[in-house]
Amino acid sequence: MKNKSNKTALIYILTSLFLAIVFHKLIPKYISISDYSFYSFTTNILFILLSGILLKYILYKNNIKNSIVFKKLKNNNEEIKESNERYDIVTKATSDTIWDWKIQEDSISWNKGIENIFGYKKNQVGTSSEWWFGNIHPEDSIKMSIKLYSFIEQKTENWQDQYRFKCADGTYKYVLDRGFLLKDENGVAVRMIGAIQDITKQKEEEQRLKLLETVITQTKDSIIITEADLNDNKTPKIVYVNPAFSIMSGYQSDEIIGKSPDILIGPNSNNEEYKKLINAIINKEECQVETISYKKNNDEYWVSFSMLPVYNSERELSHWVSIQRDISEEKKQEVEKEQLIRELTQNNKDLKQFSYITSHNLRAPLSNLTGLLSLLDHIPIENQELKEILDGFNKSTHLLNETINDLVKVIIIKDNPSIQKEDVQLKDIFENVFSQLDFLIGLHKPIIKINFEEVAFLNINKAYLESILLNLLTNSIKYKSETQKLKINISARNVDGTTILIFKDNGIGIDLERNRDKIFGLYQRFHDHPDSKGLGLYLVKSQVETMGGIITIESEVNIGTIFTLTFNNK
């Protein structure tokens, strides 16, 4: 404005001087000297009038120009104001982080997004590009800065890149950064404005989809994706199959896409399973199907597959996913297993029948032999050799009779898995057992300690418990140590709803490192005792388990043995 005022004043002065000179030169030619005073007055009046007119004209033109300039300035100011308002609205409305980088000054400013998205407080945000680059992930920083400066040198306008930017808490977010380059009249890059968008969720979803794609393409299970709706009452058309499907069925993807999975159905396919599948599709329900399918070369194979509905964001059914597995080998093994079970069941029946027949047929002659041998007890025999033979025969007959009795017990247990239980008094059980072993106990005189203070009654089968204790006591006496007095401790206690019976002796023990897996086996012997049949512990374990209990053993050679019997109180 000052320059324009000076210009206007200069024009006015020069114009006035020009008019003064013109009047001074021309008017004297037409006016006499005698009229000089009038001439001077007239000249001044004319000069003032003309000067005023000229000045008004100049000011008028200048006002017009000023009005135009002012209007332009006003329009520019309004445009700038509107632009600033739009910028403020955009920065408030967008979730992006807006940055403005003055390249020559290396000065950068950020909008509120740097606080809202990345958690930085105002005093934590740097004002130079060094702070910006310093918060880019080390693995991305060099690549990103090279691309950015290369872009600035090339002087293209638009730039974008993806990298990881550090948050205030030290974690990183994936971002998409877009920038626009501003240049001066000489084409030099002077300013760059950009927007950083948080794409962490998109990246995570992208990685998840890549993982799912890898699973689908690499899995050995066949995967089929179909359309949502039935196709002329047939299963929906196929839109995708994975490589495993081609291996399983023989159909390549281009041969099967656009067709119905019904192409896999053949004469031996299960119609009921197919109807179940169609009903599930109609009702938009998940279903599981097993049927025979047919390969491209018409070979049969058993397949188990599920049909799963897939819904879009509007909860509308968009596709079906079928996961199929070839179970031909499992079906083959299942048939073989059923055949084996039938054979084993029949063999078991035959063995039981054989056992009953054998035990029954042997009992009669054994009873006769026992009776005859008992008669010999009253006949004096002079021949010592004959007497030894008869004693051995008598002993072997009694041993055989005991063995057959034990076998009959085992058969009864195995044939009757459910037994009657009753509340029995432990004291009475042990009195019955001791009375049956009165002769052995009197002969060997073991030290027996019993502690039933915690448990007086036990809900159990009386006959089985007597048999168990008879076997354990007999074994303790039979396998006692020859170097020390036999001691037997029997106790009972309640623990967490169970009753535990502990039977402990200091006999010759068993080598568990060698025999642990055979302890309760049938016909297993661990000592060279003449009366050992290998049935006692097998019978004990069978009786304990039939009553729903558990038996365990701890034993050391020449130290002794501990049997622990655990029964539920219910």
C-alpha positions as MATLAB code, in Angstrom:
seq = 'MKNKSNKTALIYILTSLFLAIVFHKLIPKYISISDYSFYSFTTNILFILLSGILLKYILYKNNIKNSIVFKKLKNNNEEIKESNERYDIVTKATSDTIWDWKIQEDSISWNKGIENIFGYKKNQVGTSSEWWFGNIHPEDSIKMSIKLYSFIEQKTENWQDQYRFKCADGTYKYVLDRGFLLKDENGVAVRMIGAIQDITKQKEEEQRLKLLETVITQTKDSIIITEADLNDNKTPKIVYVNPAFSIMSGYQSDEIIGKSPDILIGPNSNNEEYKKLINAIINKEECQVETISYKKNNDEYWVSFSMLPVYNSERELSHWVSIQRDISEEKKQEVEKEQLIRELTQNNKDLKQFSYITSHNLRAPLSNLTGLLSLLDHIPIENQELKEILDGFNKSTHLLNETINDLVKVIIIKDNPSIQKEDVQLKDIFENVFSQLDFLIGLHKPIIKINFEEVAFLNINKAYLESILLNLLTNSIKYKSETQKLKINISARNVDGTTILIFKDNGIGIDLERNRDKIFGLYQRFHDHPDSKGLGLYLVKSQVETMGGIITIESEVNIGTIFTLTFNNK';
ca = [
       0.000    0.000    0.000;
       2.857    2.399    0.798;
       4.407    1.875   -2.634;
       1.071    2.548   -4.329;
       0.614    5.812   -2.334;
       4.085    7.021   -3.331;
       3.359    6.140   -6.922;
       0.079    8.099   -6.859;
       1.769   11.176   -5.267;
       4.586   11.077   -7.814;
       2.142   10.933  -10.725;
       0.187   13.819   -9.251;
       3.348   16.007   -8.791;
       4.627   15.310  -12.288;
       1.244   16.040  -13.829;
       0.903   19.298  -11.868;
       4.387   20.438  -12.947;
       3.520   19.624  -16.543;
       0.304   21.710  -16.388;
       2.102   24.601  -14.670;
       4.710   24.706  -17.436;
       2.039   24.547  -20.133;
       0.075   27.417  -18.614;
       3.232   29.445  -18.108;
       4.215   29.111  -21.750;
       0.894   29.363  -23.557;
      -1.301   31.841  -21.647;
       1.054   34.858  -21.928;
       0.651   34.709  -25.698;
      -3.046   35.475  -25.378;
      -3.057   37.844  -22.353;
      -1.380   41.266  -22.090;
       1.019   42.312  -19.351;
      -1.459   44.821  -18.001;
      -3.767   41.994  -17.197;
      -1.006   40.044  -15.469;
      -2.703   40.017  -12.044;
      -5.839   38.655  -13.606;
      -3.715   36.278  -15.567;
      -1.965   35.084  -12.404;
      -5.241   34.649  -10.573;
      -6.837   32.860  -13.498;
      -3.817   30.634  -13.920;
      -3.882   29.598  -10.288;
      -7.626   28.891  -10.378;
      -7.337   26.846  -13.560;
      -4.320   25.030  -12.228;
      -6.109   24.183   -8.977;
      -9.268   23.067  -10.793;
      -7.381   20.975  -13.321;
      -5.155   19.577  -10.579;
      -8.205   18.699   -8.484;
      -9.912   17.033  -11.439;
      -6.749   15.146  -12.276;
      -6.230   14.120   -8.644;
      -9.819   12.920   -8.368;
      -9.440   10.934  -11.565;
      -6.228    9.374  -10.340;
      -7.786    8.596   -6.942;
     -10.879    7.178   -8.645;
      -8.789    4.818  -10.768;
      -6.730    3.913   -7.765;
      -9.876    3.166   -5.717;
     -11.137    0.898   -8.472;
      -7.846   -0.968   -8.493;
      -7.795   -1.090   -4.701;
     -11.361   -2.371   -4.655;
     -10.467   -5.158   -7.083;
      -7.357   -6.028   -5.080;
      -9.298   -5.929   -1.819;
     -11.991   -8.159   -3.271;
      -9.365  -10.629   -4.421;
      -7.717  -10.523   -0.994;
     -11.062  -11.049    0.675;
     -11.848  -14.004   -1.586;
      -8.408  -15.442   -0.940;
      -8.837  -15.028    2.804;
     -12.220  -16.718    2.660;
     -10.775  -19.567    0.600;
      -7.902  -19.917    3.057;
     -10.344  -19.830    5.967;
     -12.575  -22.455    4.330;
      -9.510  -24.551    3.538;
      -8.328  -24.326    7.133;
     -11.798  -25.191    8.379;
     -11.957  -28.176    6.043;
      -8.493  -29.264    7.207;
      -9.579  -28.972   10.852;
     -12.777  -30.931   10.155;
     -10.878  -33.626    8.243;
      -8.269  -33.982   10.971;
     -11.034  -34.283   13.582;
     -13.135  -36.664   11.505;
     -10.353  -38.964   10.336;
      -8.710  -41.580   12.506;
      -5.472  -41.026   10.622;
      -2.451  -39.247   11.988;
      -1.765  -36.138    9.841;
       1.785  -34.828    9.589;
       3.247  -31.722    7.914;
       6.974  -31.763    7.124;
       8.834  -28.592    6.058;
      11.726  -30.275    4.354;
      14.228  -27.393    4.136;
      13.813  -26.534    7.820;
      13.411  -30.202    8.839;
      10.406  -29.160   10.907;
       7.494  -31.554   11.299;
       4.140  -31.112   13.044;
       1.506  -33.724   13.976;
      -2.223  -33.622   14.560;
      -4.088  -35.211   17.509;
      -3.814  -38.642   15.893;
      -0.281  -39.068   17.237;
      -1.793  -38.938   20.733;
      -5.046  -40.811   20.088;
      -3.576  -43.676   18.062;
      -0.046  -44.062   19.372;
      -0.515  -42.763   22.918;
       2.151  -40.019   22.865;
       1.640  -36.949   25.004;
       2.230  -33.539   23.470;
       5.586  -33.055   25.208;
       6.764  -36.480   23.975;
       6.317  -35.714   20.285;
       9.436  -34.533   18.427;
       9.436  -31.732   15.875;
      11.994  -33.130   13.429;
      12.187  -36.047   11.019;
      14.776  -37.676   13.308;
      12.037  -38.398   15.901;
       9.791  -39.764   13.166;
      12.423  -42.113   11.696;
      13.658  -43.044   15.181;
      10.280  -44.547   16.074;
      10.067  -46.727   12.976;
      10.830  -50.394   13.620;
      14.567  -51.099   13.084;
      13.738  -53.767   10.495;
      11.656  -51.264    8.491;
      13.537  -48.000    9.103;
      16.309  -48.269    6.494;
      13.998  -49.565    3.778;
      11.413  -46.864    4.460;
      13.898  -43.950    4.604;
      15.593  -45.040    1.359;
      12.251  -45.191   -0.420;
      11.173  -41.808    1.010;
      14.327  -39.889    0.083;
      14.388  -41.564   -3.322;
      10.836  -40.330   -3.818;
      11.821  -36.763   -2.809;
      14.754  -36.780   -5.227;
      12.562  -38.005   -8.059;
      10.132  -35.170   -7.236;
       7.028  -37.213   -7.918;
       3.992  -35.971   -6.024;
       2.440  -39.036   -4.366;
       4.198  -41.501   -2.017;
       3.066  -44.376    0.196;
       4.688  -47.131    2.241;
       3.919  -49.646    4.992;
       6.012  -50.009    8.136;
       5.797  -50.525   11.886;
       5.644  -47.430   14.105;
       6.411  -47.508   17.828;
       3.701  -46.575   20.337;
       4.311  -44.740   23.588;
       4.108  -48.043   25.516;
       6.910  -49.589   23.450;
       4.710  -51.807   21.270;
       4.504  -51.439   17.490;
       1.587  -50.911   15.141;
       1.476  -51.613   11.430;
       0.760  -48.385    9.507;
       0.069  -47.303    5.951;
       1.674  -43.905    5.306;
       0.670  -41.731    2.342;
       2.358  -38.416    1.478;
       1.967  -35.526   -0.991;
       4.986  -33.468   -2.041;
       4.879  -29.658   -2.515;
       7.501  -27.848   -4.642;
       8.461  -24.191   -5.128;
       8.574  -22.310   -8.431;
      11.981  -23.824   -9.132;
      10.728  -27.383   -8.629;
      12.557  -27.831   -5.333;
      10.759  -30.013   -2.762;
       9.941  -27.726    0.155;
       7.067  -29.380    1.972;
       5.394  -32.760    2.388;
       2.007  -33.506    3.941;
       0.939  -37.030    4.797;
      -1.485  -39.243    6.690;
      -0.598  -42.340    8.744;
      -3.331  -44.997    8.945;
      -3.297  -47.760   11.585;
      -3.604  -51.067    9.682;
      -2.612  -53.393   12.537;
      -5.963  -55.224   12.518;
      -5.863  -55.564    8.742;
      -2.326  -56.962    8.960;
      -3.309  -59.411   11.686;
      -6.332  -60.474    9.642;
      -4.123  -60.785    6.567;
      -1.690  -62.982    8.477;
      -4.579  -65.037    9.874;
      -5.980  -65.541    6.378;
      -2.551  -66.556    5.083;
      -2.286  -69.046    7.927;
      -5.741  -70.414    7.152;
      -4.831  -70.620    3.476;
      -1.695  -72.568    4.391;
      -3.719  -74.926    6.577;
      -6.312  -75.466    3.848;
      -3.749  -76.076    1.111;
      -1.367  -78.195    3.194;
      -3.822  -80.321    5.194;
      -4.265  -83.961    4.205;
      -8.017  -83.675    4.716;
     -10.110  -82.867    1.680;
     -11.823  -79.465    1.821;
     -14.706  -78.424   -0.430;
     -16.390  -75.017   -0.446;
     -19.800  -74.791   -2.133;
     -22.428  -72.171   -2.812;
     -25.151  -71.587   -0.231;
     -28.274  -72.854   -1.975;
     -29.341  -76.219   -3.343;
     -28.944  -76.698   -7.084;
     -32.094  -78.389   -8.482;
     -32.480  -80.356   -5.221;
     -28.852  -81.410   -5.456;
     -26.047  -80.354   -3.158;
     -24.821  -76.789   -3.926;
     -22.241  -76.199   -6.654;
     -18.564  -76.392   -5.776;
     -16.588  -73.131   -5.831;
     -13.280  -74.379   -4.360;
     -11.415  -77.618   -3.620;
      -8.003  -77.935   -1.995;
      -5.134  -80.102   -3.352;
      -5.955  -82.914   -0.886;
      -9.361  -83.326   -2.567;
      -7.708  -83.950   -5.927;
      -5.406  -86.537   -4.359;
      -8.322  -88.242   -2.607;
     -10.866  -88.229   -5.456;
      -8.747  -88.028   -8.597;
     -10.657  -84.951   -9.829;
      -8.642  -81.824  -10.601;
     -10.084  -78.484   -9.502;
     -11.012  -77.368  -13.042;
     -12.910  -80.650  -13.525;
     -15.056  -80.297  -10.399;
     -15.607  -76.554   -9.815;
     -19.098  -75.511  -10.865;
     -20.442  -79.045  -10.413;
     -22.364  -80.644   -7.568;
     -20.584  -82.967   -5.085;
     -23.258  -85.493   -6.102;
     -20.782  -86.537   -8.790;
     -19.041  -88.512   -6.014;
     -22.165  -90.595   -5.263;
     -22.417  -94.148   -6.601;
     -24.419  -97.381   -6.298;
     -23.181  -98.302   -2.810;
     -23.439  -94.822   -1.305;
     -25.683  -94.533    1.746;
     -29.002  -92.945    0.691;
     -30.053  -92.287    4.294;
     -26.870  -90.320    4.921;
     -27.469  -88.369    1.692;
     -31.007  -87.466    2.836;
     -29.609  -86.352    6.189;
     -27.161  -84.097    4.317;
     -29.885  -82.532    2.149;
     -32.114  -81.871    5.193;
     -29.196  -80.221    7.000;
     -28.596  -77.922    4.009;
     -32.286  -77.023    3.844;
     -32.367  -76.284    7.584;
     -28.960  -74.548    7.465;
     -27.571  -76.899   10.112;
     -24.194  -78.495   10.629;
     -24.109  -82.255    9.971;
     -21.731  -85.240   10.021;
     -21.950  -87.942    7.359;
     -20.248  -91.281    6.667;
     -20.747  -92.927    3.304;
     -19.047  -94.589    0.356;
     -17.812  -92.161   -2.310;
     -16.490  -92.823   -5.784;
     -13.268  -91.589   -7.308;
     -12.875  -90.374  -10.855;
     -11.848  -93.921  -11.885;
     -14.951  -95.313  -10.060;
     -12.958  -96.843   -7.186;
     -14.881  -96.893   -3.913;
     -13.606  -95.315   -0.703;
     -15.188  -94.624    2.665;
     -15.375  -90.952    3.571;
     -16.365  -89.165    6.760;
     -17.190  -85.499    6.317;
     -18.877  -82.587    8.011;
     -20.865  -79.791    6.381;
     -20.476  -76.420    8.101;
     -22.544  -73.311    7.217;
     -20.614  -70.065    6.665;
     -22.329  -66.712    7.260;
     -21.381  -63.222    6.096;
     -21.325  -60.063    8.211;
     -25.096  -59.623    7.705;
     -25.647  -63.140    9.135;
     -26.731  -64.409    5.745;
     -25.665  -67.874    4.628;
     -22.967  -67.409    1.993;
     -21.248  -70.806    1.611;
     -20.890  -74.344    2.918;
     -17.537  -75.813    3.927;
     -17.075  -79.582    3.852;
     -14.079  -81.234    5.539;
     -13.659  -84.801    4.329;
     -11.434  -87.634    5.516;
     -10.740  -90.976    3.860;
     -11.639  -93.591    6.485;
     -11.359  -96.670    4.261;
      -8.514  -98.096    6.354;
     -10.407  -97.433    9.606;
     -13.496  -99.159    8.190;
     -11.385 -102.128    7.162;
      -9.841 -102.344   10.627;
     -13.304 -101.955   12.184;
     -14.591 -104.955   10.220;
     -11.517 -106.965   11.203;
     -11.974 -105.898   14.838;
     -15.628 -106.990   14.861;
     -14.651 -110.335   13.374;
     -11.897 -110.732   15.971;
     -14.316 -109.845   18.798;
     -16.770 -112.459   17.555;
     -13.991 -115.050   17.398;
     -12.673 -114.136   20.866;
     -16.167 -114.204   22.331;
     -16.740 -117.661   20.909;
     -13.314 -118.830   22.086;
     -14.041 -117.457   25.558;
     -17.333 -119.329   25.643;
     -15.565 -122.496   24.505;
     -12.855 -122.049   27.153;
     -15.438 -121.504   29.888;
     -17.326 -124.590   28.782;
     -14.084 -126.548   28.671;
     -13.168 -125.284   32.151;
     -16.551 -126.292   33.559;
     -16.392 -129.715   31.930;
     -12.790 -130.270   33.021;
     -13.358 -129.207   36.605;
     -16.549 -131.271   36.803;
     -14.976 -134.360   35.247;
     -11.892 -134.097   37.463;
     -13.798 -133.515   40.683;
     -15.411 -136.971   40.717;
     -12.186 -139.027   40.344;
     -10.365 -136.658   42.709;
     -13.050 -137.138   45.328;
     -12.716 -140.899   44.911;
      -8.940 -140.704   45.192;
      -9.175 -138.511   48.283;
     -11.617 -140.951   49.868;
      -9.431 -143.954   49.075;
      -6.354 -142.200   50.403;
      -8.192 -141.329   53.624;
      -8.966 -145.069   54.063;
      -5.272 -145.857   53.784;
      -4.671 -143.686   56.845;
      -6.245 -146.466   58.950;
      -4.329 -149.327   57.337;
      -0.849 -150.048   58.725;
       1.818 -150.230   56.028;
       5.011 -152.063   56.858;
       6.833 -151.356   53.623;
       8.611 -147.994   54.142;
       9.148 -147.413   50.417;
       5.467 -148.029   49.696;
       4.536 -145.687   52.529;
       6.663 -142.860   51.024;
       5.071 -143.447   47.623;
       1.579 -143.291   49.110;
       2.451 -140.132   51.093;
       3.691 -138.434   47.942;
       0.618 -139.567   46.054;
      -1.607 -138.232   48.845;
       0.204 -134.893   48.877;
      -0.031 -134.526   45.061;
      -3.729 -135.426   45.128;
      -4.479 -132.742   47.743;
      -2.427 -130.193   45.754;
      -4.337 -131.035   42.569;
      -7.631 -130.718   44.458;
      -6.629 -127.259   45.746;
      -5.614 -126.209   42.244;
      -8.951 -127.277   40.777;
     -10.788 -125.457   43.591;
      -8.818 -122.266   42.825;
      -9.560 -122.590   39.114;
     -13.263 -122.991   39.858;
     -13.109 -119.807   41.969;
     -11.452 -117.917   39.111;
     -14.078 -119.157   36.658;
     -16.876 -118.089   39.003;
     -15.322 -114.628   39.416;
     -14.846 -114.082   35.685;
     -18.322 -115.405   34.924;
     -20.004 -113.211   37.544;
     -18.522 -109.678   37.328;
     -21.221 -108.263   39.633;
     -21.414 -109.592   43.179;
     -23.472 -108.947   46.267;
     -21.888 -106.747   48.933;
     -22.790 -106.408   52.590;
     -21.543 -104.646   55.705;
     -19.228 -107.095   57.441;
     -17.228 -106.742   60.659;
     -13.522 -107.073   59.950;
     -12.928 -108.679   63.315;
     -15.307 -111.556   62.450;
     -13.656 -112.069   59.071;
     -10.214 -112.421   60.616;
     -11.469 -114.791   63.295;
     -12.831 -117.097   60.559;
      -9.536 -116.876   58.640;
      -7.425 -117.606   61.742;
      -9.612 -120.594   62.638;
      -9.068 -122.061   59.164;
      -5.299 -121.547   59.469;
      -5.136 -122.633   63.106;
      -2.814 -125.556   62.374;
      -0.331 -123.481   60.263;
      -0.325 -120.611   62.743;
       0.247 -123.015   65.626;
       3.031 -124.751   63.734;
       5.019 -121.636   62.734;
       3.909 -119.283   65.550;
       4.144 -115.927   63.646;
       3.794 -112.624   65.482;
       0.529 -111.136   64.150;
      -0.523 -107.563   64.969;
      -3.968 -106.281   63.948;
      -5.201 -102.675   64.090;
      -8.840 -102.053   63.125;
      -9.517  -99.107   65.450;
     -10.364  -96.712   62.552;
     -12.420  -99.220   60.565;
     -14.779 -101.654   62.229;
     -17.109 -102.441   59.292;
     -16.532 -102.725   55.565;
     -19.122 -102.966   52.765;
     -17.737 -105.907   50.814;
     -18.328 -109.514   49.752;
     -17.596 -111.637   52.812;
     -16.521 -114.817   50.999;
     -14.142 -112.929   48.694;
     -12.495 -111.027   51.540;
     -11.977 -114.280   53.489;
     -10.429 -115.892   50.403;
      -8.123 -112.879   49.896;
      -6.895 -112.893   53.496;
      -6.460 -116.679   53.468;
      -4.237 -116.431   50.402;
      -2.159 -113.547   51.768;
      -1.691 -115.147   55.206;
      -0.847 -118.525   53.691;
       1.727 -116.916   51.386;
       3.310 -115.043   54.302;
       3.721 -118.278   56.273;
       4.751 -120.282   53.219;
       7.436 -117.765   52.142;
       8.717 -116.746   55.587;
      12.392 -116.061   56.192;
      14.437 -118.898   57.711;
      16.703 -116.432   59.541;
      14.183 -114.365   61.508;
      10.887 -114.623   63.334;
       7.869 -114.093   61.011;
       6.015 -110.858   61.767;
       2.694 -109.944   60.129;
       1.008 -106.526   60.531;
      -2.567 -106.008   59.330;
      -4.246 -102.578   59.593;
      -7.166 -100.616   58.152;
      -7.896  -96.902   57.862;
     -10.244  -94.491   56.077;
      -8.735  -91.990   53.601;
     -10.796  -89.590   51.424;
     -13.862  -91.814   51.105;
     -11.909  -95.051   50.744;
     -10.953  -97.878   53.079;
      -7.360  -99.039   52.869;
      -6.270 -102.465   54.118;
      -2.514 -102.899   54.538;
      -1.013 -106.394   54.825;
       2.711 -106.370   55.717;
       5.203 -109.174   56.464;
       8.998 -109.572   56.815;
       9.304 -112.634   54.585;
      11.765 -113.425   51.796;
      10.148 -110.838   49.485;
       9.976 -110.645   45.678;
      12.395 -109.053   43.196;
      10.090 -106.423   41.659;
      12.695 -105.164   39.198;
      12.490 -108.521   37.450;
       8.918 -109.544   38.193;
       6.754 -106.414   38.648;
       4.796 -106.987   35.412;
       4.168 -110.652   36.314;
       3.216 -110.340   40.006;
      -0.513 -110.882   39.532;
      -0.278 -113.076   36.444;
      -1.748 -116.550   36.055;
       0.620 -119.418   36.871;
       3.473 -117.092   37.878;
       5.973 -118.452   40.413;
       8.715 -116.385   42.051;
      10.173 -118.985   44.441;
      11.033 -122.684   44.285;
       8.524 -123.718   46.922;
       7.048 -127.218   46.416;
       3.492 -126.040   47.222;
       3.576 -123.031   44.865;
       0.786 -123.211   42.255;
       1.041 -119.701   40.737;
      -2.678 -119.043   41.230;
      -2.907 -117.292   44.618;
      -2.066 -113.700   43.700;
      -3.980 -113.944   40.426;
      -7.055 -115.037   42.372;
      -6.525 -112.262   44.967;
      -6.310 -109.551   42.285;
      -9.380 -110.909   40.466;
     -11.435 -110.886   43.672;
     -10.276 -107.384   44.680;
     -11.075 -105.900   41.264;
     -14.440 -107.689   41.115;
     -15.362 -105.819   44.299;
     -14.288 -102.531   42.666;
     -11.013 -102.301   44.574;
      -7.332 -101.824   43.729;
      -4.379 -103.879   44.933;
      -0.731 -102.747   44.868;
       2.489 -104.335   46.075;
       5.796 -103.148   47.505;
       8.496 -105.737   48.115;
      12.242 -106.146   48.622;
      14.203 -109.388   48.679;
      14.965 -110.521   52.261;
      13.158 -107.416   53.618;
       9.492 -108.257   53.194;
       6.311 -107.466   51.289;
       3.459 -104.955   51.666;
       0.080 -105.428   49.952;
      -2.228 -102.391   49.887;
      -5.929 -102.995   49.153;
      -8.091  -99.943   48.482;
     -11.921 -100.074   48.430;
     -14.475  -97.304   47.887;
     -16.769  -96.779   50.856;
     -19.804  -96.188   48.634;
];
